PDB file of C-alpha atoms in Angstrom:
ATOM      1  CA  MET A   1     -25.854   2.326  19.994  1.00 47.00           C
ATOM      2  CA  LYS A   2     -24.500  -0.586  22.045  1.00 46.00           C
ATOM      3  CA  ARG A   3     -25.438  -2.804  19.083  1.00 44.00           C
ATOM      4  CA  LEU A   4     -23.432  -0.550  16.751  1.00 48.00           C
ATOM      5  CA  LEU A   5     -20.325  -0.835  18.919  1.00 46.00           C
ATOM      6  CA  THR A   6     -20.745  -4.588  19.329  1.00 44.00           C
ATOM      7  CA  LEU A   7     -21.054  -5.123  15.579  1.00 44.00           C
ATOM      8  CA  SER A   8     -18.048  -2.897  14.992  1.00 47.00           C
ATOM      9  CA  MET A   9     -15.867  -4.872  17.384  1.00 43.00           C
ATOM     10  CA  LEU A  10     -17.045  -8.195  15.986  1.00 41.00           C
ATOM     11  CA  PHE A  11     -16.293  -7.219  12.424  1.00 48.00           C
ATOM     12  CA  VAL A  12     -12.850  -5.950  13.314  1.00 47.00           C
ATOM     13  CA  CYS A  13     -11.963  -9.171  15.114  1.00 42.00           C
ATOM     14  CA  VAL A  14     -13.159 -11.273  12.200  1.00 43.00           C
ATOM     15  CA  THR A  15     -11.308  -9.324   9.513  1.00 46.00           C
ATOM     16  CA  ALA A  16      -8.150  -8.784  11.587  1.00 47.00           C
ATOM     17  CA  LEU A  17      -7.004  -5.221  11.195  1.00 48.00           C
ATOM     18  CA  PHE A  18      -3.261  -4.772  11.160  1.00 44.00           C
ATOM     19  CA  ALA A  19      -0.811  -2.335  12.664  1.00 45.00           C
ATOM     20  CA  GLN A  20       0.986  -0.192  10.095  1.00 44.00           C
ATOM     21  CA  ASN A  21       4.377  -1.770  10.781  1.00 54.00           C
ATOM     22  CA  ASP A  22       3.001  -5.230   9.939  1.00 77.00           C
ATOM     23  CA  VAL A  23       3.507  -5.251   6.177  1.00 90.00           C
ATOM     24  CA  THR A  24       3.065  -7.905   3.519  1.00 93.00           C
ATOM     25  CA  LYS A  25       5.893 -10.414   3.251  1.00 95.00           C
ATOM     26  CA  PHE A  26       7.178 -12.338   0.241  1.00 97.00           C
ATOM     27  CA  LEU A  27       9.207 -15.453   1.087  1.00 97.00           C
ATOM     28  CA  GLY A  28       9.585 -13.984   4.563  1.00 94.00           C
ATOM     29  CA  ILE A  29      10.945 -10.687   3.210  1.00 96.00           C
ATOM     30  CA  PRO A  30       8.933  -7.519   3.994  1.00 96.00           C
ATOM     31  CA  VAL A  31       7.639  -5.912   0.799  1.00 97.00           C
ATOM     32  CA  ASP A  32       9.322  -2.662   1.730  1.00 96.00           C
ATOM     33  CA  GLY A  33      12.563  -0.721   1.391  1.00 95.00           C
ATOM     34  CA  SER A  34      14.319   0.222  -1.827  1.00 97.00           C
ATOM     35  CA  LYS A  35      14.331  -1.731  -5.076  1.00 97.00           C
ATOM     36  CA  SER A  36      18.061  -2.437  -4.895  1.00 96.00           C
ATOM     37  CA  GLU A  37      17.716  -3.778  -1.347  1.00 97.00           C
ATOM     38  CA  MET A  38      14.864  -6.048  -2.363  1.00 98.00           C
ATOM     39  CA  ILE A  39      16.767  -7.383  -5.368  1.00 98.00           C
ATOM     40  CA  GLN A  40      19.743  -8.244  -3.160  1.00 98.00           C
ATOM     41  CA  LYS A  41      17.507 -10.039  -0.669  1.00 98.00           C
ATOM     42  CA  LEU A  42      15.872 -12.056  -3.461  1.00 98.00           C
ATOM     43  CA  LYS A  43      19.264 -12.906  -4.956  1.00 98.00           C
ATOM     44  CA  ALA A  44      20.229 -14.227  -1.529  1.00 98.00           C
ATOM     45  CA  LYS A  45      17.219 -16.559  -1.849  1.00 97.00           C
ATOM     46  CA  GLY A  46      18.705 -17.982  -5.039  1.00 97.00           C
ATOM     47  CA  PHE A  47      16.961 -15.875  -7.713  1.00 98.00           C
ATOM     48  CA  ARG A  48      18.995 -14.511 -10.620  1.00 98.00           C
ATOM     49  CA  TYR A  49      18.653 -10.905 -11.765  1.00 98.00           C
ATOM     50  CA  ASP A  50      18.192 -10.264 -15.506  1.00 97.00           C
ATOM     51  CA  SER A  51      19.185  -6.653 -16.211  1.00 95.00           C
ATOM     52  CA  GLU A  52      17.677  -6.673 -19.721  1.00 96.00           C
ATOM     53  CA  LEU A  53      14.236  -7.720 -18.496  1.00 95.00           C
ATOM     54  CA  ASP A  54      14.659  -5.902 -15.165  1.00 97.00           C
ATOM     55  CA  CYS A  55      13.346  -8.873 -13.241  1.00 98.00           C
ATOM     56  CA  LEU A  56      14.555 -11.888 -11.329  1.00 98.00           C
ATOM     57  CA  LYS A  57      14.301 -15.474 -12.504  1.00 98.00           C
ATOM     58  CA  GLY A  58      13.960 -18.636 -10.490  1.00 98.00           C
ATOM     59  CA  GLU A  59      11.647 -21.263  -9.100  1.00 98.00           C
ATOM     60  CA  PHE A  60       8.674 -20.181  -7.030  1.00 98.00           C
ATOM     61  CA  ASN A  61       6.040 -22.558  -5.686  1.00 97.00           C
ATOM     62  CA  GLY A  62       7.357 -25.322  -7.915  1.00 95.00           C
ATOM     63  CA  ARG A  63       7.353 -23.392 -11.194  1.00 96.00           C
ATOM     64  CA  ASP A  64       9.868 -21.368 -13.180  1.00 98.00           C
ATOM     65  CA  SER A  65       8.912 -17.741 -12.655  1.00 98.00           C
ATOM     66  CA  TYR A  66       9.774 -14.133 -13.363  1.00 98.00           C
ATOM     67  CA  ILE A  67       9.706 -11.860 -10.331  1.00 98.00           C
ATOM     68  CA  SER A  68       9.311  -8.090 -10.734  1.00 98.00           C
ATOM     69  CA  VAL A  69       9.944  -5.519  -8.016  1.00 98.00           C
ATOM     70  CA  VAL A  70       7.580  -2.543  -8.330  1.00 97.00           C
ATOM     71  CA  THR A  71       8.193   0.751  -6.531  1.00 96.00           C
ATOM     72  CA  ASN A  72       6.617   4.089  -5.736  1.00 94.00           C
ATOM     73  CA  SER A  73       9.173   6.835  -5.041  1.00 91.00           C
ATOM     74  CA  ASP A  74      11.801   4.076  -4.703  1.00 89.00           C
ATOM     75  CA  LYS A  75       9.796   2.342  -2.003  1.00 95.00           C
ATOM     76  CA  VAL A  76       8.806  -1.214  -2.857  1.00 97.00           C
ATOM     77  CA  TYR A  77       5.037  -1.653  -2.797  1.00 96.00           C
ATOM     78  CA  ARG A  78       4.565  -4.751  -4.939  1.00 97.00           C
ATOM     79  CA  ILE A  79       6.205  -8.028  -5.846  1.00 98.00           C
ATOM     80  CA  MET A  80       4.760  -9.562  -9.006  1.00 98.00           C
ATOM     81  CA  VAL A  81       5.325 -13.218  -9.852  1.00 98.00           C
ATOM     82  CA  ARG A  82       4.635 -14.329 -13.438  1.00 98.00           C
ATOM     83  CA  ASP A  83       4.750 -17.798 -14.916  1.00 97.00           C
ATOM     84  CA  ALA A  84       7.815 -18.221 -17.112  1.00 97.00           C
ATOM     85  CA  ILE A  85       6.058 -20.955 -19.112  1.00 97.00           C
ATOM     86  CA  SER A  86       2.534 -20.498 -20.443  1.00 97.00           C
ATOM     87  CA  SER A  87      -0.373 -22.902 -19.969  1.00 97.00           C
ATOM     88  CA  SER A  88      -3.215 -24.079 -22.169  1.00 96.00           C
ATOM     89  CA  GLU A  89      -6.793 -23.160 -21.299  1.00 96.00           C
ATOM     90  CA  SER A  90      -7.450 -26.507 -19.637  1.00 95.00           C
ATOM     91  CA  ASP A  91      -4.178 -26.416 -17.712  1.00 97.00           C
ATOM     92  CA  ILE A  92      -4.679 -22.855 -16.467  1.00 98.00           C
ATOM     93  CA  ARG A  93      -8.018 -23.879 -14.904  1.00 98.00           C
ATOM     94  CA  ILE A  94      -6.267 -26.673 -13.022  1.00 97.00           C
ATOM     95  CA  ARG A  95      -3.435 -24.350 -11.993  1.00 97.00           C
ATOM     96  CA  PHE A  96      -5.744 -21.551 -10.855  1.00 98.00           C
ATOM     97  CA  ASN A  97      -7.938 -23.894  -8.820  1.00 98.00           C
ATOM     98  CA  ALA A  98      -4.923 -25.622  -7.274  1.00 98.00           C
ATOM     99  CA  LEU A  99      -3.526 -22.236  -6.236  1.00 98.00           C
ATOM    100  CA  CYS A 100      -6.876 -21.305  -4.672  1.00 97.00           C
ATOM    101  CA  ARG A 101      -6.813 -24.489  -2.602  1.00 97.00           C
ATOM    102  CA  GLN A 102      -3.225 -23.864  -1.536  1.00 97.00           C
ATOM    103  CA  PHE A 103      -4.131 -20.422  -0.214  1.00 97.00           C
ATOM    104  CA  GLU A 104      -7.293 -21.697   1.450  1.00 95.00           C
ATOM    105  CA  ASN A 105      -5.318 -24.404   3.259  1.00 95.00           C
ATOM    106  CA  ASN A 106      -2.556 -22.034   4.357  1.00 95.00           C
ATOM    107  CA  LYS A 107      -3.156 -20.502   7.782  1.00 91.00           C
ATOM    108  CA  LYS A 108      -1.088 -17.469   6.827  1.00 91.00           C
ATOM    109  CA  TYR A 109      -3.873 -16.287   4.514  1.00 92.00           C
ATOM    110  CA  GLN A 110      -7.520 -15.365   4.761  1.00 88.00           C
ATOM    111  CA  SER A 111      -9.846 -14.920   1.806  1.00 90.00           C
ATOM    112  CA  VAL A 112     -11.471 -11.517   1.406  1.00 84.00           C
ATOM    113  CA  SER A 113     -14.648 -13.159   0.101  1.00 84.00           C
ATOM    114  CA  SER A 114     -17.064 -15.703   1.485  1.00 83.00           C
ATOM    115  CA  GLU A 115     -17.574 -16.999  -2.066  1.00 89.00           C
ATOM    116  CA  SER A 116     -15.380 -19.681  -3.636  1.00 94.00           C
ATOM    117  CA  TYR A 117     -12.894 -18.615  -6.326  1.00 97.00           C
ATOM    118  CA  ILE A 118     -12.788 -22.101  -7.872  1.00 97.00           C
ATOM    119  CA  ILE A 119     -13.454 -22.047 -11.637  1.00 98.00           C
ATOM    120  CA  PRO A 120     -16.256 -24.512 -12.553  1.00 97.00           C
ATOM    121  CA  GLU A 121     -15.514 -27.188 -15.130  1.00 96.00           C
ATOM    122  CA  ASP A 122     -18.176 -25.834 -17.487  1.00 95.00           C
ATOM    123  CA  ASP A 123     -16.703 -22.316 -17.600  1.00 96.00           C
ATOM    124  CA  ASN A 124     -15.368 -21.478 -21.070  1.00 97.00           C
ATOM    125  CA  ILE A 125     -12.405 -19.390 -19.939  1.00 97.00           C
ATOM    126  CA  SER A 126     -11.414 -18.214 -23.415  1.00 97.00           C
ATOM    127  CA  TYR A 127     -14.941 -17.069 -24.270  1.00 97.00           C
ATOM    128  CA  GLU A 128     -15.563 -15.472 -20.894  1.00 97.00           C
ATOM    129  CA  MET A 129     -12.332 -13.485 -21.004  1.00 97.00           C
ATOM    130  CA  SER A 130     -12.471 -12.396 -24.644  1.00 96.00           C
ATOM    131  CA  VAL A 131     -16.213 -11.779 -25.086  1.00 97.00           C
ATOM    132  CA  ASN A 132     -17.576 -11.088 -21.607  1.00 96.00           C
ATOM    133  CA  LYS A 133     -14.332  -9.501 -20.350  1.00 96.00           C
ATOM    134  CA  LYS A 134     -14.521 -11.667 -17.266  1.00 96.00           C
ATOM    135  CA  ARG A 135     -11.596 -11.436 -14.881  1.00 97.00           C
ATOM    136  CA  TYR A 136     -10.574 -14.590 -13.075  1.00 98.00           C
ATOM    137  CA  GLN A 137      -9.079 -13.339  -9.834  1.00 97.00           C
ATOM    138  CA  ALA A 138      -8.687 -14.541  -6.249  1.00 97.00           C
ATOM    139  CA  SER A 139      -7.863 -12.179  -3.373  1.00 95.00           C
ATOM    140  CA  TYR A 140      -6.490 -12.851   0.101  1.00 93.00           C
ATOM    141  CA  PHE A 141      -4.721 -11.016   2.879  1.00 89.00           C
ATOM    142  CA  GLN A 142      -1.883 -12.108   5.118  1.00 90.00           C
ATOM    143  CA  VAL A 143      -2.700 -12.825   8.751  1.00 84.00           C
ATOM    144  CA  PRO A 144      -0.198 -11.296  11.239  1.00 76.00           C
ATOM    145  CA  GLU A 145       2.578 -13.726  12.157  1.00 69.00           C
ATOM    146  CA  GLY A 146       1.944 -13.295  15.865  1.00 61.00           C
ATOM    147  CA  GLY A 147      -1.784 -13.769  15.494  1.00 55.00           C
ATOM    148  CA  ILE A 148      -4.499 -11.216  16.117  1.00 54.00           C
ATOM    149  CA  ASP A 149      -3.894  -8.762  18.958  1.00 55.00           C
ATOM    150  CA  SER A 150      -7.453  -8.238  20.192  1.00 56.00           C
ATOM    151  CA  THR A 151      -6.404  -5.485  22.615  1.00 64.00           C
ATOM    152  CA  ALA A 152      -4.699  -3.468  19.890  1.00 60.00           C
ATOM    153  CA  ILE A 153      -7.672  -4.020  17.601  1.00 60.00           C
ATOM    154  CA  ALA A 154     -10.081  -2.803  20.272  1.00 64.00           C
ATOM    155  CA  GLN A 155      -7.972   0.289  20.912  1.00 70.00           C
ATOM    156  CA  GLU A 156      -7.678   1.100  17.215  1.00 67.00           C
ATOM    157  CA  THR A 157     -11.395   0.697  16.643  1.00 70.00           C
ATOM    158  CA  GLN A 158     -12.240   2.797  19.663  1.00 73.00           C
ATOM    159  CA  ALA A 159      -9.828   5.516  18.509  1.00 76.00           C
ATOM    160  CA  PHE A 160     -11.484   5.628  15.091  1.00 74.00           C
ATOM    161  CA  ILE A 161     -14.984   5.746  16.557  1.00 78.00           C
ATOM    162  CA  PHE A 162     -14.178   8.555  18.991  1.00 77.00           C
ATOM    163  CA  SER A 163     -12.343  10.523  16.303  1.00 79.00           C
ATOM    164  CA  LYS A 164     -15.773  10.874  14.685  1.00 78.00           C
ATOM    165  CA  TYR A 165     -18.122  11.159  17.652  1.00 79.00           C
ATOM    166  CA  SER A 166     -17.985  11.835  21.374  1.00 80.00           C
ATOM    167  CA  GLN A 167     -19.602   9.395  23.809  1.00 77.00           C
ATOM    168  CA  GLU A 168     -22.557  11.756  24.122  1.00 80.00           C
ATOM    169  CA  GLN A 169     -22.979  12.043  20.351  1.00 80.00           C
ATOM    170  CA  LEU A 170     -22.802   8.268  19.931  1.00 74.00           C
ATOM    171  CA  SER A 171     -25.602   7.733  22.389  1.00 76.00           C
ATOM    172  CA  SER A 172     -27.846  10.139  20.503  1.00 81.00           C
ATOM    173  CA  LEU A 173     -27.286   8.950  16.920  1.00 78.00           C
ATOM    174  CA  THR A 174     -30.437   8.158  14.989  1.00 83.00           C
ATOM    175  CA  GLU A 175     -30.796   4.785  13.299  1.00 80.00           C
ATOM    176  CA  GLU A 176     -30.052   6.365   9.928  1.00 82.00           C
ATOM    177  CA  GLN A 177     -26.943   8.109  11.258  1.00 78.00           C
ATOM    178  CA  GLY A 178     -25.857   4.860  12.876  1.00 75.00           C
ATOM    179  CA  GLN A 179     -26.145   2.997   9.572  1.00 78.00           C
ATOM    180  CA  GLU A 180     -24.170   5.705   7.773  1.00 79.00           C
ATOM    181  CA  PHE A 181     -21.449   5.488  10.372  1.00 75.00           C
ATOM    182  CA  MET A 182     -21.361   1.687  10.115  1.00 74.00           C
ATOM    183  CA  THR A 183     -20.815   2.034   6.360  1.00 74.00           C
ATOM    184  CA  GLU A 184     -17.939   4.433   6.988  1.00 76.00           C
ATOM    185  CA  LEU A 185     -16.449   2.136   9.624  1.00 72.00           C
ATOM    186  CA  LEU A 186     -16.660  -0.900   7.334  1.00 67.00           C
ATOM    187  CA  GLN A 187     -14.915   1.051   4.569  1.00 67.00           C
ATOM    188  CA  TYR A 188     -12.155   2.011   7.002  1.00 69.00           C
ATOM    189  CA  MET A 189     -11.707  -1.646   7.955  1.00 65.00           C
ATOM    190  CA  THR A 190     -11.691  -2.749   4.326  1.00 63.00           C
ATOM    191  CA  ASP A 191      -9.018  -0.189   3.467  1.00 66.00           C
ATOM    192  CA  LYS A 192      -6.876  -1.483   6.325  1.00 65.00           C
ATOM    193  CA  LEU A 193      -7.376  -5.080   5.260  1.00 63.00           C
ATOM    194  CA  TYR A 194      -6.204  -4.397   1.707  1.00 67.00           C
ATOM    195  CA  LYS A 195      -2.903  -3.002   2.974  1.00 81.00           C
ATOM    196  CA  LYS A 196      -1.679  -6.623   3.119  1.00 87.00           C
ATOM    197  CA  SER A 197      -3.285  -7.911  -0.039  1.00 91.00           C
ATOM    198  CA  VAL A 198      -2.033 -11.014  -1.863  1.00 95.00           C
ATOM    199  CA  TRP A 199      -3.950 -11.826  -5.014  1.00 96.00           C
ATOM    200  CA  PHE A 200      -3.605 -13.560  -8.341  1.00 98.00           C
ATOM    201  CA  MET A 201      -5.302 -13.607 -11.713  1.00 98.00           C
ATOM    202  CA  ILE A 202      -5.262 -15.295 -15.106  1.00 98.00           C
ATOM    203  CA  ALA A 203      -3.656 -13.338 -17.934  1.00 98.00           C
ATOM    204  CA  GLU A 204      -3.958 -14.238 -21.617  1.00 96.00           C
ATOM    205  CA  GLN A 205      -1.555 -13.486 -24.453  1.00 93.00           C
ATOM    206  CA  TYR A 206      -1.935 -14.861 -27.994  1.00 91.00           C
ATOM    207  CA  GLY A 207      -4.058 -17.772 -26.800  1.00 92.00           C
ATOM    208  CA  GLU A 208      -1.646 -18.772 -24.051  1.00 96.00           C
ATOM    209  CA  TYR A 209      -2.401 -18.310 -20.361  1.00 98.00           C
ATOM    210  CA  TYR A 210      -0.350 -17.254 -17.349  1.00 98.00           C
ATOM    211  CA  ILE A 211      -0.850 -16.736 -13.643  1.00 98.00           C
ATOM    212  CA  LEU A 212       0.088 -13.313 -12.303  1.00 98.00           C
ATOM    213  CA  LEU A 213       0.545 -13.286  -8.526  1.00 98.00           C
ATOM    214  CA  TYR A 214       0.835 -10.037  -6.558  1.00 98.00           C
ATOM    215  CA  TYR A 215       2.115  -9.329  -3.042  1.00 97.00           C
ATOM    216  CA  ASP A 216       1.106  -5.746  -2.214  1.00 96.00           C
ATOM    217  CA  ASN A 217       2.164  -3.406   0.565  1.00 94.00           C
ATOM    218  CA  GLY A 218      -0.643  -0.866   0.498  1.00 89.00           C
ATOM    219  CA  TYR A 219       1.205   1.512   2.817  1.00 89.00           C
ATOM    220  CA  ASN A 220       3.757   2.260   0.077  1.00 91.00           C
ATOM    221  CA  GLN A 221       1.325   2.587  -2.825  1.00 88.00           C
ATOM    222  CA  ALA A 222       0.718   5.961  -4.431  1.00 86.00           C
ATOM    223  CA  ASN A 223      -2.056   7.893  -2.709  1.00 79.00           C
ATOM    224  CA  GLY A 224      -2.195  11.032  -4.820  1.00 79.00           C
ATOM    225  CA  GLU A 225       0.967  12.585  -3.379  1.00 74.00           C
ATOM    226  CA  ASP A 226       2.234  13.639  -6.828  1.00 77.00           C
ATOM    227  CA  LEU A 227      -1.019  15.209  -8.017  1.00 75.00           C
TER     228      LEU A 227
END
């Protein structure tokens, strides 16, 4: 059981669990609050609001973009950035790969996968998307601005573990029970990690391609409350 606890702590430290008040930020603005508040904050950054399209327009990461504010019960949970100008198939590969490298070289982000998201030169993007329904997507999460608080992480992990088992029960778990609990613990960590998800994908419309970039605050997303 010592091995189970050691692996649990190691995984948590590597994936960097976050406190609930540490939410995703877009241009330094927390993805939180009401839609009207977010629009005003983005306008203060120089973006222009288009009431007909219900989005903001402006330059983001060197490109003309549309920015949409998405809410759940009037709480902002997502900022979506869409290219204002489409790209050809060859250009979207270059753009997607360049964006991957920008995220990989930015210390504010950590990839959720150990595999590379780079699109190989021999990939036929049009064919893969239309025939094989392949989705070109890259996912990251934001690292806390103040770094990883190992003490808080240890306390949170310990609280989760002991909410399931007492010290006596932990010491008597069978190997099978231990593996089942590890699976549950890893799922808990993964759910926490995705609360600060930043991801992007290639979208296609009438043979033209766009990048859609999402900044998500998982704490404000719908969780079945209205069912």
